[in-house]
Structure formats: structure tokens, C-alpha cells
mmCIF file of C-alpha atoms in Angstrom:
data_model
loop_
_atom_site.group_PDB
_atom_site.id
_atom_site.type_symbol
_atom_site.label_atom_id
_atom_site.label_comp_id
_atom_site.label_asym_id
_atom_site.label_seq_id
_atom_site.Cartn_x
_atom_site.Cartn_y
_atom_site.Cartn_z
ATOM 1 C CA MET P 856 36.197 10.390 -9.520
ATOM 2 C CA LYS P 857 36.360 6.560 -8.582
ATOM 3 C CA LYS P 858 33.595 7.283 -5.953
ATOM 4 C CA ALA P 859 31.284 8.911 -8.492
ATOM 5 C CA ILE P 860 31.780 5.713 -10.860
ATOM 6 C CA PHE P 861 30.973 3.462 -7.766
ATOM 7 C CA ILE P 862 27.842 5.347 -7.004
ATOM 8 C CA LEU P 863 26.851 5.236 -10.757
ATOM 9 C CA LEU P 864 27.380 1.580 -10.877
ATOM 10 C CA ILE P 865 25.027 1.090 -7.829
ATOM 11 C CA PHE P 866 22.406 3.319 -9.576
ATOM 12 C CA LEU P 867 22.653 1.448 -12.689
ATOM 13 C CA SER P 868 22.241 -2.090 -11.050
ATOM 14 C CA LEU P 869 19.156 -0.657 -8.997
ATOM 15 C CA LEU P 870 17.640 0.526 -12.322
ATOM 16 C CA ASN P 871 17.312 -3.180 -13.412
ATOM 17 C CA VAL P 872 14.595 -3.352 -10.667
ATOM 18 C CA SER P 873 11.483 -3.839 -12.684
ATOM 19 C CA CYS P 874 8.813 -1.210 -12.538
ATOM 20 C CA VAL P 875 6.098 -3.195 -14.117
ATOM 21 C CA THR P 876 2.856 -3.603 -12.077
ATOM 22 C CA ASP P 877 0.478 -6.467 -11.755
ATOM 23 C CA ASP P 878 -2.751 -5.930 -13.228
ATOM 24 C CA THR P 879 -4.440 -9.056 -12.052
ATOM 25 C CA CYS P 880 -7.445 -8.838 -9.815
ATOM 26 C CA THR P 881 -7.343 -10.997 -6.706
ATOM 27 C CA GLN P 882 -10.544 -9.785 -5.047
ATOM 28 C CA THR P 883 -13.872 -11.782 -5.404
ATOM 29 C CA ARG P 884 -16.272 -10.077 -7.799
ATOM 30 C CA TYR P 885 -19.025 -12.661 -7.161
ATOM 31 C CA VAL P 886 -22.174 -10.947 -6.139
ATOM 32 C CA LYS P 887 -25.273 -13.290 -5.691
ATOM 33 C CA LEU P 888 -28.436 -13.442 -3.697
ATOM 34 C CA THR P 889 -28.551 -16.508 -1.504
ATOM 35 C CA ALA P 890 -31.920 -18.026 -0.890
ATOM 36 C CA GLY P 891 -32.330 -20.854 1.649
ATOM 37 C CA PHE P 892 -35.252 -23.328 1.618
ATOM 38 C CA TYR P 893 -37.018 -24.178 4.903
ATOM 39 C CA HIS P 894 -39.919 -26.046 6.154
ATOM 40 C CA VAL P 895 -42.130 -24.950 8.961
ATOM 41 C CA ASN P 896 -43.398 -27.756 11.227
ATOM 42 C CA TYR P 897 -46.235 -27.430 13.724
ATOM 43 C CA ASN P 898 -46.425 -29.837 16.503
ATOM 44 C CA ASP P 899 -50.007 -30.526 17.597
ATOM 45 C CA THR P 900 -49.033 -31.796 21.066
ATOM 46 C CA THR P 901 -46.580 -29.198 22.204
ATOM 47 C CA LYS P 902 -48.263 -26.523 19.946
ATOM 48 C CA VAL P 903 -44.707 -25.107 18.957
ATOM 49 C CA TYR P 904 -43.540 -24.202 15.500
ATOM 50 C CA SER P 905 -40.258 -25.438 14.525
ATOM 51 C CA ILE P 906 -38.099 -24.774 11.370
ATOM 52 C CA SER P 907 -35.914 -27.153 9.462
ATOM 53 C CA SER P 908 -33.859 -26.896 6.388
ATOM 54 C CA LEU P 909 -35.434 -28.165 3.132
ATOM 55 C CA SER P 910 -33.469 -29.720 0.169
ATOM 56 C CA PHE P 911 -34.693 -30.463 -3.328
ATOM 57 C CA ASP P 912 -33.665 -33.345 -5.749
ATOM 58 C CA SER P 913 -34.992 -31.758 -8.815
ATOM 59 C CA LEU P 914 -34.786 -27.969 -9.181
ATOM 60 C CA THR P 915 -34.996 -25.685 -12.284
ATOM 61 C CA VAL P 916 -34.225 -21.951 -11.862
ATOM 62 C CA ARG P 917 -34.249 -19.449 -14.697
ATOM 63 C CA GLY P 918 -34.335 -15.556 -14.918
ATOM 64 C CA VAL P 919 -37.296 -13.829 -16.315
ATOM 65 C CA LYS P 920 -36.700 -10.656 -18.225
ATOM 66 C CA LEU P 921 -38.983 -7.644 -19.211
ATOM 67 C CA ASN P 922 -38.631 -6.994 -22.973
ATOM 68 C CA PRO P 923 -39.198 -3.122 -23.020
ATOM 69 C CA SER P 924 -40.155 -3.106 -26.846
ATOM 70 C CA THR P 925 -43.069 -5.800 -26.280
ATOM 71 C CA ASN P 926 -43.559 -5.036 -22.556
ATOM 72 C CA GLN P 927 -43.613 -8.765 -21.928
ATOM 73 C CA TYR P 928 -41.653 -10.999 -19.844
ATOM 74 C CA LEU P 929 -39.304 -13.540 -21.469
ATOM 75 C CA LEU P 930 -37.201 -16.352 -20.137
ATOM 76 C CA VAL P 931 -33.551 -15.527 -19.924
ATOM 77 C CA ASP P 932 -31.488 -17.942 -22.233
ATOM 78 C CA SER P 933 -29.112 -19.028 -19.694
ATOM 79 C CA ILE P 934 -30.516 -21.615 -17.048
ATOM 80 C CA LEU P 935 -29.218 -21.019 -13.519
ATOM 81 C CA TYR P 936 -29.999 -24.490 -12.113
ATOM 82 C CA ASN P 937 -31.097 -27.192 -14.686
ATOM 83 C CA ASN P 938 -33.027 -29.942 -12.980
ATOM 84 C CA SER P 939 -30.287 -30.148 -10.284
ATOM 85 C CA LYS P 940 -30.012 -33.288 -8.468
ATOM 86 C CA ASN P 941 -27.597 -32.144 -5.915
ATOM 87 C CA ARG P 942 -30.188 -32.073 -3.003
ATOM 88 C CA LEU P 943 -29.884 -28.279 -2.841
ATOM 89 C CA SER P 944 -30.986 -26.548 0.419
ATOM 90 C CA SER P 945 -30.057 -23.000 -0.967
ATOM 91 C CA ILE P 946 -29.594 -21.380 -4.368
ATOM 92 C CA ASN P 947 -27.593 -18.391 -5.629
ATOM 93 C CA LEU P 948 -29.246 -15.862 -7.790
ATOM 94 C CA PRO P 949 -27.687 -12.943 -9.766
ATOM 95 C CA LEU P 950 -29.667 -9.862 -9.570
ATOM 96 C CA ASN P 951 -30.072 -7.550 -12.347
ATOM 97 C CA ASN P 952 -27.289 -4.715 -12.293
ATOM 98 C CA VAL P 953 -29.147 -2.314 -14.657
ATOM 99 C CA ALA P 954 -32.862 -2.702 -13.452
ATOM 100 C CA PRO P 955 -34.437 -2.360 -10.028
ATOM 101 C CA GLN P 956 -36.341 -5.743 -10.001
ATOM 102 C CA SER P 957 -35.120 -9.295 -10.787
ATOM 103 C CA LYS P 958 -37.542 -12.107 -11.442
ATOM 104 C CA PHE P 959 -36.926 -15.771 -11.360
ATOM 105 C CA LYS P 960 -38.988 -18.880 -12.285
ATOM 106 C CA ILE P 961 -38.330 -21.648 -9.767
ATOM 107 C CA ASN P 962 -39.510 -25.314 -10.734
ATOM 108 C CA PHE P 963 -40.076 -27.529 -7.910
ATOM 109 C CA ASN P 964 -40.468 -30.692 -9.913
ATOM 110 C CA ALA P 965 -43.707 -29.877 -11.692
ATOM 111 C CA VAL P 966 -44.731 -26.873 -9.711
ATOM 112 C CA ILE P 967 -43.817 -23.499 -10.620
ATOM 113 C CA ASP P 968 -43.357 -20.390 -8.478
ATOM 114 C CA THR P 969 -42.226 -16.956 -9.551
ATOM 115 C CA LEU P 970 -39.924 -15.012 -7.170
ATOM 116 C CA THR P 971 -39.476 -11.302 -7.506
ATOM 117 C CA ILE P 972 -36.945 -9.224 -5.947
ATOM 118 C CA TYR P 973 -37.149 -5.403 -5.868
ATOM 119 C CA HIS P 974 -33.762 -3.873 -5.118
ATOM 120 C CA SER P 975 -31.541 -0.835 -5.481
ATOM 121 C CA ASN P 976 -28.229 -1.174 -7.243
ATOM 122 C CA ILE P 977 -25.020 0.174 -5.733
ATOM 123 C CA ASN P 978 -21.702 0.915 -7.595
ATOM 124 C CA ASP P 979 -18.939 -0.544 -5.585
ATOM 125 C CA TYR P 980 -15.427 0.340 -6.744
ATOM 126 C CA LEU P 981 -12.963 -2.269 -5.787
ATOM 127 C CA SER P 982 -9.715 -1.172 -7.473
ATOM 128 C CA LEU P 983 -8.340 -0.136 -10.874
ATOM 129 C CA GLU P 984 -7.339 -3.802 -11.520
ATOM 130 C CA CYS P 985 -10.665 -5.280 -10.397
ATOM 131 C CA GLY P 986 -12.846 -2.330 -11.512
ATOM 132 C CA CYS P 987 -16.366 -1.839 -10.270
ATOM 133 C CA ILE P 988 -18.998 -4.317 -9.081
ATOM 134 C CA ILE P 989 -22.710 -3.716 -8.482
ATOM 135 C CA THR P 990 -23.881 -4.717 -5.004
ATOM 136 C CA HIS P 991 -27.595 -4.565 -4.107
ATOM 137 C CA ALA P 992 -29.824 -3.495 -1.189
ATOM 138 C CA ILE P 993 -33.105 -5.574 -1.087
ATOM 139 C CA ASP P 994 -36.319 -3.385 -0.768
ATOM 140 C CA SER P 995 -38.738 -6.198 -0.823
ATOM 141 C CA ALA P 996 -39.558 -9.593 -2.063
ATOM 142 C CA LYS P 997 -42.551 -11.410 -3.130
ATOM 143 C CA ILE P 998 -43.279 -15.101 -4.488
ATOM 144 C CA THR P 999 -46.451 -16.729 -6.011
ATOM 145 C CA ASN P 1000 -47.708 -19.289 -3.442
ATOM 146 C CA HIS P 1001 -48.058 -22.388 -5.707
ATOM 147 C CA TYR P 1002 -45.462 -24.503 -3.729
ATOM 148 C CA ILE P 1003 -43.605 -21.978 -1.479
ATOM 149 C CA ASP P 1004 -45.841 -20.542 1.305
ATOM 150 C CA SER P 1005 -43.982 -17.273 2.066
ATOM 151 C CA VAL P 1006 -40.655 -15.436 1.713
ATOM 152 C CA ARG P 1007 -38.686 -13.577 4.464
ATOM 153 C CA ILE P 1008 -35.736 -11.204 4.026
ATOM 154 C CA ILE P 1009 -32.952 -12.058 6.447
ATOM 155 C CA ASN P 1010 -30.173 -9.872 5.158
ATOM 156 C CA HIS P 1011 -30.827 -6.860 2.891
ATOM 157 C CA ASP P 1012 -27.314 -6.394 1.601
ATOM 158 C CA VAL P 1013 -26.484 -8.550 -1.449
ATOM 159 C CA ASN P 1014 -22.621 -8.317 -1.802
ATOM 160 C CA THR P 1015 -19.561 -10.614 -2.063
ATOM 161 C CA LEU P 1016 -19.828 -12.039 1.446
ATOM 162 C CA ASN P 1017 -22.192 -14.834 0.394
ATOM 163 C CA ALA P 1018 -24.442 -14.501 3.445
ATOM 164 C CA GLU P 1019 -28.150 -15.969 3.361
ATOM 165 C CA ASN P 1020 -30.355 -13.004 2.092
ATOM 166 C CA ILE P 1021 -33.821 -14.504 1.940
ATOM 167 C CA ARG P 1022 -35.727 -17.505 3.220
ATOM 168 C CA LEU P 1023 -38.356 -19.362 1.230
ATOM 169 C CA TYR P 1024 -40.675 -21.433 3.560
ATOM 170 C CA LYS P 1025 -42.757 -24.349 2.649
ATOM 171 C CA MET U 73 43.067 -26.509 44.864
ATOM 172 C CA ARG U 74 45.221 -25.991 41.609
ATOM 173 C CA ARG U 75 42.296 -25.207 39.534
ATOM 174 C CA ILE U 76 41.103 -22.591 42.004
ATOM 175 C CA PHE U 77 44.630 -21.026 41.684
ATOM 176 C CA VAL U 78 44.696 -21.093 38.074
ATOM 177 C CA TYR U 79 40.962 -19.595 37.987
ATOM 178 C CA ILE U 80 42.140 -16.744 40.369
ATOM 179 C CA ASN U 81 45.388 -15.922 38.351
ATOM 180 C CA SER U 82 43.317 -15.870 35.041
ATOM 181 C CA LEU U 83 40.804 -13.565 36.561
ATOM 182 C CA LEU U 84 43.495 -11.208 37.887
ATOM 183 C CA PHE U 85 45.123 -11.233 34.485
ATOM 184 C CA CYS U 86 41.668 -10.311 32.871
ATOM 185 C CA LEU U 87 41.221 -7.484 35.310
ATOM 186 C CA THR U 88 44.616 -6.094 34.667
ATOM 187 C CA VAL U 89 44.002 -6.131 30.786
ATOM 188 C CA ILE U 90 40.718 -4.396 31.229
ATOM 189 C CA THR U 91 42.257 -1.764 33.643
ATOM 190 C CA THR U 92 45.237 -1.212 31.183
ATOM 191 C CA SER U 93 42.976 -0.753 28.245
ATOM 192 C CA ALA U 94 40.736 1.560 30.247
ATOM 193 C CA GLN U 95 43.736 3.651 31.182
ATOM 194 C CA LYS U 96 44.919 3.752 27.511
ATOM 195 C CA LYS U 97 41.394 4.862 26.500
ATOM 196 C CA LYS U 98 41.620 7.634 29.073
ATOM 197 C CA GLN U 99 44.839 8.969 27.538
ATOM 198 C CA ILE U 100 43.101 9.834 24.152
ATOM 199 C CA VAL U 101 41.720 13.333 24.262
ATOM 200 C CA MET U 102 39.416 14.598 21.692
ATOM 201 C CA PRO U 103 40.008 18.285 21.013
ATOM 202 C CA PRO U 104 36.794 20.429 21.161
ATOM 203 C CA ASP U 105 34.549 19.931 18.048
ATOM 204 C CA SER U 106 35.262 23.181 15.917
ATOM 205 C CA THR U 107 32.396 22.412 13.533
ATOM 206 C CA LYS U 108 29.895 25.144 13.496
ATOM 207 C CA TRP U 109 26.201 24.448 14.132
ATOM 208 C CA MET U 110 25.089 26.098 10.839
ATOM 209 C CA ASN U 111 27.301 24.792 8.163
ATOM 210 C CA GLY U 112 25.538 25.892 5.009
ATOM 211 C CA PHE U 113 22.974 23.953 3.038
ATOM 212 C CA THR U 114 22.627 21.645 0.022
ATOM 213 C CA VAL U 115 20.230 22.157 -2.695
ATOM 214 C CA HIS U 116 19.773 18.919 -4.672
ATOM 215 C CA ALA U 117 17.731 17.494 -7.510
ATOM 216 C CA ASP U 118 16.779 13.857 -7.922
ATOM 217 C CA LEU U 119 18.190 12.668 -11.257
ATOM 218 C CA GLY U 120 16.917 9.221 -10.740
ATOM 219 C CA ALA U 121 13.253 10.292 -11.171
ATOM 220 C CA LEU U 122 14.188 11.115 -14.943
ATOM 221 C CA ALA U 123 14.323 7.409 -15.521
ATOM 222 C CA ILE U 124 10.726 6.682 -14.195
ATOM 223 C CA PRO U 125 8.841 7.338 -17.288
ATOM 224 C CA SER U 126 11.023 4.849 -19.452
ATOM 225 C CA LEU U 127 11.011 2.200 -16.645
ATOM 226 C CA SER U 128 7.200 2.379 -16.398
ATOM 227 C CA ASN U 129 6.527 2.502 -20.062
ATOM 228 C CA ASN U 130 5.351 6.183 -19.660
ATOM 229 C CA VAL U 131 2.731 5.282 -17.182
ATOM 230 C CA LEU U 132 4.570 7.308 -14.497
ATOM 231 C CA TYR U 133 6.521 10.490 -14.079
ATOM 232 C CA SER U 134 8.153 12.227 -11.160
ATOM 233 C CA MET U 135 10.236 15.316 -10.565
ATOM 234 C CA GLU U 136 11.700 16.339 -7.234
ATOM 235 C CA GLY U 137 14.127 18.369 -5.527
ATOM 236 C CA GLY U 138 15.283 19.215 -1.943
ATOM 237 C CA LEU U 139 16.990 21.330 0.597
ATOM 238 C CA GLN U 140 19.169 20.041 3.248
ATOM 239 C CA LEU U 141 20.549 22.005 6.299
ATOM 240 C CA ASP U 142 24.081 21.055 7.635
ATOM 241 C CA LEU U 143 24.016 21.278 11.317
ATOM 242 C CA LYS U 144 27.373 20.480 12.896
ATOM 243 C CA HIS U 145 27.984 18.109 9.910
ATOM 244 C CA LYS U 146 25.906 15.609 11.904
ATOM 245 C CA ILE U 147 22.304 16.551 11.799
ATOM 246 C CA PHE U 148 20.596 17.484 8.394
ATOM 247 C CA PRO U 149 17.044 18.757 8.481
ATOM 248 C CA THR U 150 15.500 18.204 5.044
ATOM 249 C CA ILE U 151 12.663 19.443 3.013
ATOM 250 C CA GLU U 152 11.821 17.714 -0.394
ATOM 251 C CA LEU U 153 9.226 18.994 -2.821
ATOM 252 C CA GLY U 154 7.962 17.405 -6.114
ATOM 253 C CA LEU U 155 5.444 16.883 -8.764
ATOM 254 C CA ALA U 156 4.487 13.393 -9.897
ATOM 255 C CA GLY U 157 1.625 11.869 -11.830
ATOM 256 C CA ALA U 158 0.286 8.706 -13.574
ATOM 257 C CA ASN U 159 -1.737 7.763 -16.678
ATOM 258 C CA LYS U 160 -2.413 4.249 -16.306
ATOM 259 C CA VAL U 161 -4.718 2.208 -18.702
ATOM 260 C CA THR U 162 -5.807 -1.335 -17.716
ATOM 261 C CA PRO U 163 -6.331 -4.311 -20.102
ATOM 262 C CA ASP U 164 -10.109 -3.475 -19.520
ATOM 263 C CA ASN U 165 -9.428 0.078 -20.897
ATOM 264 C CA SER U 166 -10.181 1.561 -17.559
ATOM 265 C CA VAL U 167 -7.945 4.754 -17.259
ATOM 266 C CA PHE U 168 -6.454 6.331 -13.958
ATOM 267 C CA LYS U 169 -5.175 9.896 -14.400
ATOM 268 C CA THR U 170 -3.499 12.050 -11.780
ATOM 269 C CA ASN U 171 -1.012 14.969 -11.399
ATOM 270 C CA GLY U 172 -0.045 16.198 -7.990
ATOM 271 C CA LEU U 173 2.401 18.050 -5.729
ATOM 272 C CA PHE U 174 4.075 16.201 -2.701
ATOM 273 C CA GLU U 175 6.291 17.340 0.090
ATOM 274 C CA ARG U 176 8.337 15.610 2.557
ATOM 275 C CA ILE U 177 9.991 16.864 5.714
ATOM 276 C CA GLY U 178 12.294 15.051 7.891
ATOM 277 C CA VAL U 179 15.804 14.773 9.247
ATOM 278 C CA ASP U 180 19.028 12.799 8.273
ATOM 279 C CA PHE U 181 21.768 11.945 10.564
ATOM 280 C CA ASN U 182 25.495 11.339 9.636
ATOM 281 C CA LEU U 183 26.282 7.784 10.811
ATOM 282 C CA ARG U 184 29.957 8.102 9.931
ATOM 283 C CA LYS U 185 32.172 8.408 12.951
ATOM 284 C CA LYS U 186 35.526 10.331 12.765
ATOM 285 C CA LYS U 187 38.250 7.724 13.486
ATOM 286 C CA PRO U 188 41.494 9.122 15.150
ATOM 287 C CA ASP U 189 44.117 10.107 12.561
ATOM 288 C CA SER U 190 41.563 9.724 9.869
ATOM 289 C CA LYS U 191 41.596 12.182 6.924
ATOM 290 C CA PRO U 192 38.839 14.864 7.225
ATOM 291 C CA THR U 193 35.866 14.200 4.646
ATOM 292 C CA ASN U 194 32.796 15.842 3.637
ATOM 293 C CA ASN U 195 31.246 12.318 2.598
ATOM 294 C CA LEU U 196 28.345 11.125 4.461
ATOM 295 C CA PHE U 197 26.585 7.966 5.240
ATOM 296 C CA ILE U 198 23.182 8.843 6.394
ATOM 297 C CA ALA U 199 20.119 7.522 7.905
ATOM 298 C CA GLY U 200 16.801 9.424 8.500
ATOM 299 C CA VAL U 201 13.177 9.579 8.571
ATOM 300 C CA ARG U 202 10.554 11.649 6.528
ATOM 301 C CA LEU U 203 6.858 12.677 6.805
ATOM 302 C CA GLY U 204 5.351 12.951 3.320
ATOM 303 C CA THR U 205 2.000 14.465 2.384
ATOM 304 C CA SER U 206 0.359 14.914 -0.942
ATOM 305 C CA HIS U 207 -3.115 16.592 -1.758
ATOM 306 C CA PHE U 208 -4.187 15.632 -5.108
ATOM 307 C CA SER U 209 -7.199 15.190 -7.448
ATOM 308 C CA TYR U 210 -7.758 12.223 -9.822
ATOM 309 C CA ASN U 211 -10.003 10.583 -12.233
ATOM 310 C CA VAL U 212 -11.105 7.028 -12.896
ATOM 311 C CA THR U 213 -12.850 6.794 -16.246
ATOM 312 C CA ASN U 214 -14.183 4.236 -18.634
ATOM 313 C CA VAL U 215 -14.853 1.684 -16.024
ATOM 314 C CA ALA U 216 -17.109 -0.913 -17.589
ATOM 315 C CA VAL U 217 -19.705 -2.927 -15.718
ATOM 316 C CA THR U 218 -21.321 -5.680 -17.564
ATOM 317 C CA ASP U 219 -24.200 -8.164 -16.587
ATOM 318 C CA GLU U 220 -23.112 -11.444 -17.659
ATOM 319 C CA TYR U 221 -26.573 -12.991 -16.823
ATOM 320 C CA TRP U 222 -29.175 -10.418 -17.535
ATOM 321 C CA GLY U 223 -27.288 -8.693 -20.300
ATOM 322 C CA GLY U 224 -26.469 -4.972 -20.786
ATOM 323 C CA SER U 225 -23.528 -2.951 -19.678
ATOM 324 C CA GLN U 226 -22.749 0.551 -18.414
ATOM 325 C CA ILE U 227 -19.707 2.724 -18.323
ATOM 326 C CA LEU U 228 -18.837 4.529 -15.124
ATOM 327 C CA ASN U 229 -16.740 7.618 -14.690
ATOM 328 C CA PHE U 230 -15.422 8.818 -11.502
ATOM 329 C CA THR U 231 -14.098 12.341 -12.030
ATOM 330 C CA ASN U 232 -12.554 15.081 -9.724
ATOM 331 C CA GLN U 233 -12.107 12.826 -6.812
ATOM 332 C CA ALA U 234 -9.718 14.465 -4.273
ATOM 333 C CA THR U 235 -7.779 13.224 -1.449
ATOM 334 C CA THR U 236 -4.921 13.877 1.031
ATOM 335 C CA LYS U 237 -2.520 11.039 1.763
ATOM 336 C CA VAL U 238 0.206 11.074 4.404
ATOM 337 C CA TRP U 239 2.929 8.618 4.944
ATOM 338 C CA TYR U 240 6.393 8.182 6.695
ATOM 339 C CA GLU U 241 9.570 6.875 5.244
ATOM 340 C CA PHE U 242 12.659 5.553 6.649
ATOM 341 C CA VAL U 243 15.769 6.619 4.651
ATOM 342 C CA VAL U 244 19.306 5.211 4.310
ATOM 343 C CA GLY U 245 21.855 6.510 1.861
ATOM 344 C CA VAL U 246 25.361 8.159 0.942
ATOM 345 C CA GLN U 247 26.406 11.382 -0.214
ATOM 346 C CA VAL U 248 29.814 11.889 -1.657
ATOM 347 C CA GLU U 249 31.636 15.296 -2.673
ATOM 348 C CA VAL U 250 32.667 14.553 -6.139
ATOM 349 C CA ILE U 251 34.008 18.167 -7.037
ATOM 350 C CA LYS U 252 34.291 20.877 -4.614
ATOM 351 C CA ASN U 253 30.900 21.657 -3.054
ATOM 352 C CA PHE U 254 29.043 19.281 -5.681
ATOM 353 C CA TYR U 255 27.541 16.101 -4.026
ATOM 354 C CA MET U 256 26.271 13.067 -5.563
ATOM 355 C CA GLY U 257 24.448 10.385 -3.650
ATOM 356 C CA TRP U 258 21.520 8.022 -3.521
ATOM 357 C CA THR U 259 18.902 6.939 -0.903
ATOM 358 C CA ILE U 260 16.807 3.969 -0.422
ATOM 359 C CA ARG U 261 13.356 4.453 1.203
ATOM 360 C CA ASN U 262 10.945 2.400 2.893
ATOM 361 C CA LYS U 263 7.539 4.131 2.700
ATOM 362 C CA ASN U 264 4.462 3.427 4.813
ATOM 363 C CA LEU U 265 1.065 4.895 4.321
ATOM 364 C CA ILE U 266 -0.616 6.253 7.168
ATOM 365 C CA SER U 267 -3.907 7.569 5.664
ATOM 366 C CA GLN U 268 -6.236 4.508 4.825
ATOM 367 C CA ASP U 269 -8.587 4.374 2.010
ATOM 368 C CA THR U 270 -12.349 4.972 3.086
ATOM 369 C CA PRO U 271 -14.235 1.756 2.255
ATOM 370 C CA GLY U 272 -16.623 2.337 -0.711
ATOM 371 C CA LYS U 273 -14.847 5.336 -1.986
ATOM 372 C CA VAL U 274 -12.961 5.250 -5.320
ATOM 373 C CA ALA U 275 -9.467 4.922 -3.976
ATOM 374 C CA PRO U 276 -6.391 6.427 -6.169
ATOM 375 C CA TRP U 277 -4.339 3.805 -7.771
ATOM 376 C CA TYR U 278 -1.037 6.082 -7.494
ATOM 377 C CA ILE U 279 -0.071 8.596 -4.798
ATOM 378 C CA PRO U 280 2.436 11.350 -6.024
ATOM 379 C CA GLY U 281 5.634 11.015 -3.981
ATOM 380 C CA PHE U 282 4.537 7.764 -2.367
ATOM 381 C CA GLY U 283 4.033 5.441 -5.491
ATOM 382 C CA GLN U 284 1.354 2.817 -6.162
ATOM 383 C CA ASN U 285 -1.201 2.912 -3.374
ATOM 384 C CA ASN U 286 -0.028 -0.519 -1.748
ATOM 385 C CA GLY U 287 0.180 0.478 1.888
ATOM 386 C CA ALA U 288 3.888 0.139 1.653
ATOM 387 C CA ASN U 289 6.474 0.787 -1.039
ATOM 388 C CA TRP U 290 10.159 1.007 -1.675
ATOM 389 C CA GLY U 291 11.674 4.101 -3.295
ATOM 390 C CA PHE U 292 15.072 5.124 -4.673
ATOM 391 C CA ASN U 293 16.531 8.553 -5.177
ATOM 392 C CA TYR U 294 19.743 9.506 -7.166
ATOM 393 C CA THR U 295 20.751 12.980 -6.231
ATOM 394 C CA LEU U 296 23.115 15.681 -7.456
ATOM 395 C CA GLY U 297 23.494 18.711 -5.288
ATOM 396 C CA TYR U 298 25.430 21.808 -4.461
ATOM 397 C CA HIS U 299 26.535 22.887 -1.141
ATOM 398 C CA PHE U 300 26.078 26.624 -0.452
ATOM 399 C CA TRP U 301 28.069 28.470 2.070
ATOM 400 C CA PRO U 302 30.191 25.387 3.617
ATOM 401 C CA GLN U 303 32.260 26.257 6.780
ATOM 402 C CA LYS U 304 35.676 26.867 5.485
ATOM 403 C CA LYS U 305 38.614 24.839 6.514
ATOM 404 C CA GLN U 306 36.660 23.524 9.526
ATOM 405 C CA LEU U 307 37.551 19.846 8.997
ATOM 406 C CA LYS U 308 41.383 20.246 8.728
ATOM 407 C CA ASN U 309 41.837 21.243 12.264
ATOM 408 C CA THR U 310 39.966 18.451 13.687
ATOM 409 C CA LYS U 311 42.918 15.958 14.019
ATOM 410 C CA VAL U 312 42.851 13.762 17.094
ATOM 411 C CA SER U 313 45.865 13.921 19.435
ATOM 412 C CA SER U 314 46.841 11.871 22.397
ATOM 413 C CA VAL U 315 48.236 13.417 25.667
ATOM 414 C CA GLN U 316 51.741 12.039 24.869
ATOM 415 C CA GLU U 317 51.779 13.983 21.617
ATOM 416 C CA ILE U 318 50.729 17.132 23.139
ATOM 417 C CA LYS U 319 53.429 16.666 25.787
ATOM 418 C CA ASN U 320 56.100 16.021 23.129
ATOM 419 C CA GLN U 321 55.044 18.994 21.211
ATOM 420 C CA ILE U 322 55.444 21.122 24.500
ATOM 421 C CA ASN U 323 58.979 19.667 25.121
ATOM 422 C CA LYS U 324 60.011 20.381 21.750
ATOM 423 C CA LYS U 325 59.128 24.082 22.262
#
């Protein structure tokens, strides 16, 4: 009988071990497209093209959203970069999770270009605590050529890895 | 020179002690083990699992029982079967729900060695291994995805997801015969998942029989069991005798 009481005591002490589980998400949920700015130089003497990184002192970036009722594009209330003075050589842009295209108005000082990204959205379930994030696969990209000359896709997968996805060439 | 003499003397003394003790060891004779190979079996239920719902705020439940063969009172092949489930709601109101069967097979070894002149006992100190499997289906529902910049949200439901998980366990514990043929005991288990989640697939939050899908878990079982068909009076005749005792008994006769 003493042995039974001993076993019961050990069992009761182990019952004190908490069974409560942690509900905090420790994984990154930050999904943004990264666009880098580059300048293409042509050397007349050597006749060779070279590419160098370009940075801007004054940059304003804002999303442009289609209003389905009026079928007109409207600026999103929140401004992504507001006359940024940080000498930016790349920008991070959130793509639309529920639509297949995302449009951004980029102000290079006084010159405005509109960048349009066509993409597919992918549900990426992380865990019960972290829920689901939407990653994207870029299908194509285009830009009005007021300041920027061209756009090139480097990496089609837009996910949490924060790799450079597109390059904007001046 | 004197030091060498002392050294040789001490060495000889050591050798004498070792030889004498070796001779003494040789004199102890263990009688042949009279324990049968098949020594019945124990059917047990995990009473500790009954406390899981109250400990987990009714998120988890588990029921399990097992059958343990007794081979020579040393080796205990074991099979454990159970039913477990979870109904977890996160602070974001996402819901994970599962109910599934699980099974474990393995073997325990009795680590308790018989000491000379000790009382015969059926109590066990065991260590063993298990291989566990569970094939189960689960639902992850009401997963909200909101777009903080562009606006809009959607609710995702992943229903009828099915998977098979395999894991291994290291087990230690004790079993004590509290009343004749009734055994009470506990085991502590270190569980390690072999099956990995497929990237991109909706992974289960909970695995029946294994616990939360963490890669490794600790488990505890508190069991009550009944031993069927034990070998009768097998332990009472296993007293260890020395050669001298046997000689004395012969001389008396």
C-alpha cells in the first residue's frame, strides 16, 4: 500500500507540469516585393554597357487601386514612401492579396511613373499560431517610361525571403 | 631500493586481494533460472490520460490501453492502442480539429537485477522503446487572411486533410504489484517524430498519440493493469545459494 501511495504522489507532482501551449507566432509573415534601382552606363570608348546601383533622395510611392463600382483607379490612403530622404536604392512593395494585379505610382522628384505588376496569389499556410500568408508569383511587369526606361523580373517568387524581385533601369 | 621493495610488496598485496575476491565470486553459484519463457500477460489502461482534458482546458483528450507480454520476467513485448483528439481555437479564432486512432509497438526490459538472498518480487523497473503510428484526418478552419495595405480579407478553410505520422519513443518507468495480479505504474516517454511535414502543406497542430506537432515531445502515462495467467510460485524457488550452503545441507542429511 505504501508503494501505491508513493506512485500516486509522483503522479500528482507530475500533474503540476503545465499543459498550456504557446500561441505566439515566431515566424516572419512579411511578404513584400523588392524592386531595385539601377543605372545603365554606356562607355563610348570601350563600347561596353555597365550597370550600377542608383539611389534617390526624394521618393514617394503609393498604391493605386481599382474601384470596382466606378471602374476608376484611386490612390490608396496609406503612403508607402513619403518623400523619403534615405537615399533609397531599393523599395519594398506589398502586392494585392485578393487581386491579380498591383499598381504603384512612383514619384521621382517631380516625374511620375506607374509600375504595374501582374501576379498570381498563393495561399501559404504556416502554422495554427501564425495562420496563412499570401505569397505571389510574378507573371509580368510593366512601367510607364517617364523617368524609368525599363523593368526586368529577376526573381518571380515574392515571399518572406526578401530577395530582389525586379530591377528598374534608368 | 626501499621504494622498489615497497612498490613490489603493495603490488603483490593487490594481486592477492584480486585473486581472493575472484575465488570468492567463483564460489557463488546461481541455480538455473526456473522462470518460464511465457509468463502470462498484463492488460492495462492509462488512467493519467483521464486528466488531459482538465489540464488542457478541454482542448485535448486521449484514451489508451495496452497489452504487455511477460517473457521470462525480463522482456516485455508491448502493444498500445488509443484514441486521441484536439479541438483548438487560437486567439485569432482559427480552429484545428482532429480525432484519430494511434498504435505503438515496442518492447520493455526489466532493469531490476535479482540480488543474492533478496526477497522474490514482481515489481519492475523498466526501460524500453516504441514505434508509434497514427493515420488521421483533420480540419483547419476559419483562417483569416487580411490585406492591411490594399484592404479586404478572406477566410480560408482546409478541410479533410489526411496524413500518417510515425515516431519513436524512449520509455522508462516502474510497475508495482499493489494487490495480487493488479499492477500500478507510470512511464515517462521521450517522443521523436520521424515523419516530417511537407513544405506548403497544411500541417496538423496535434498528432494523436504523439501530442503537439513539435518534432519532439515528452509524455507521461499512469497505468493500472491486471496480469493474466502468471507463472505460479515461480519466484519463491529462486533463492541464491553458495557452494558452502549446499555442502552444509548435504552433510546434515
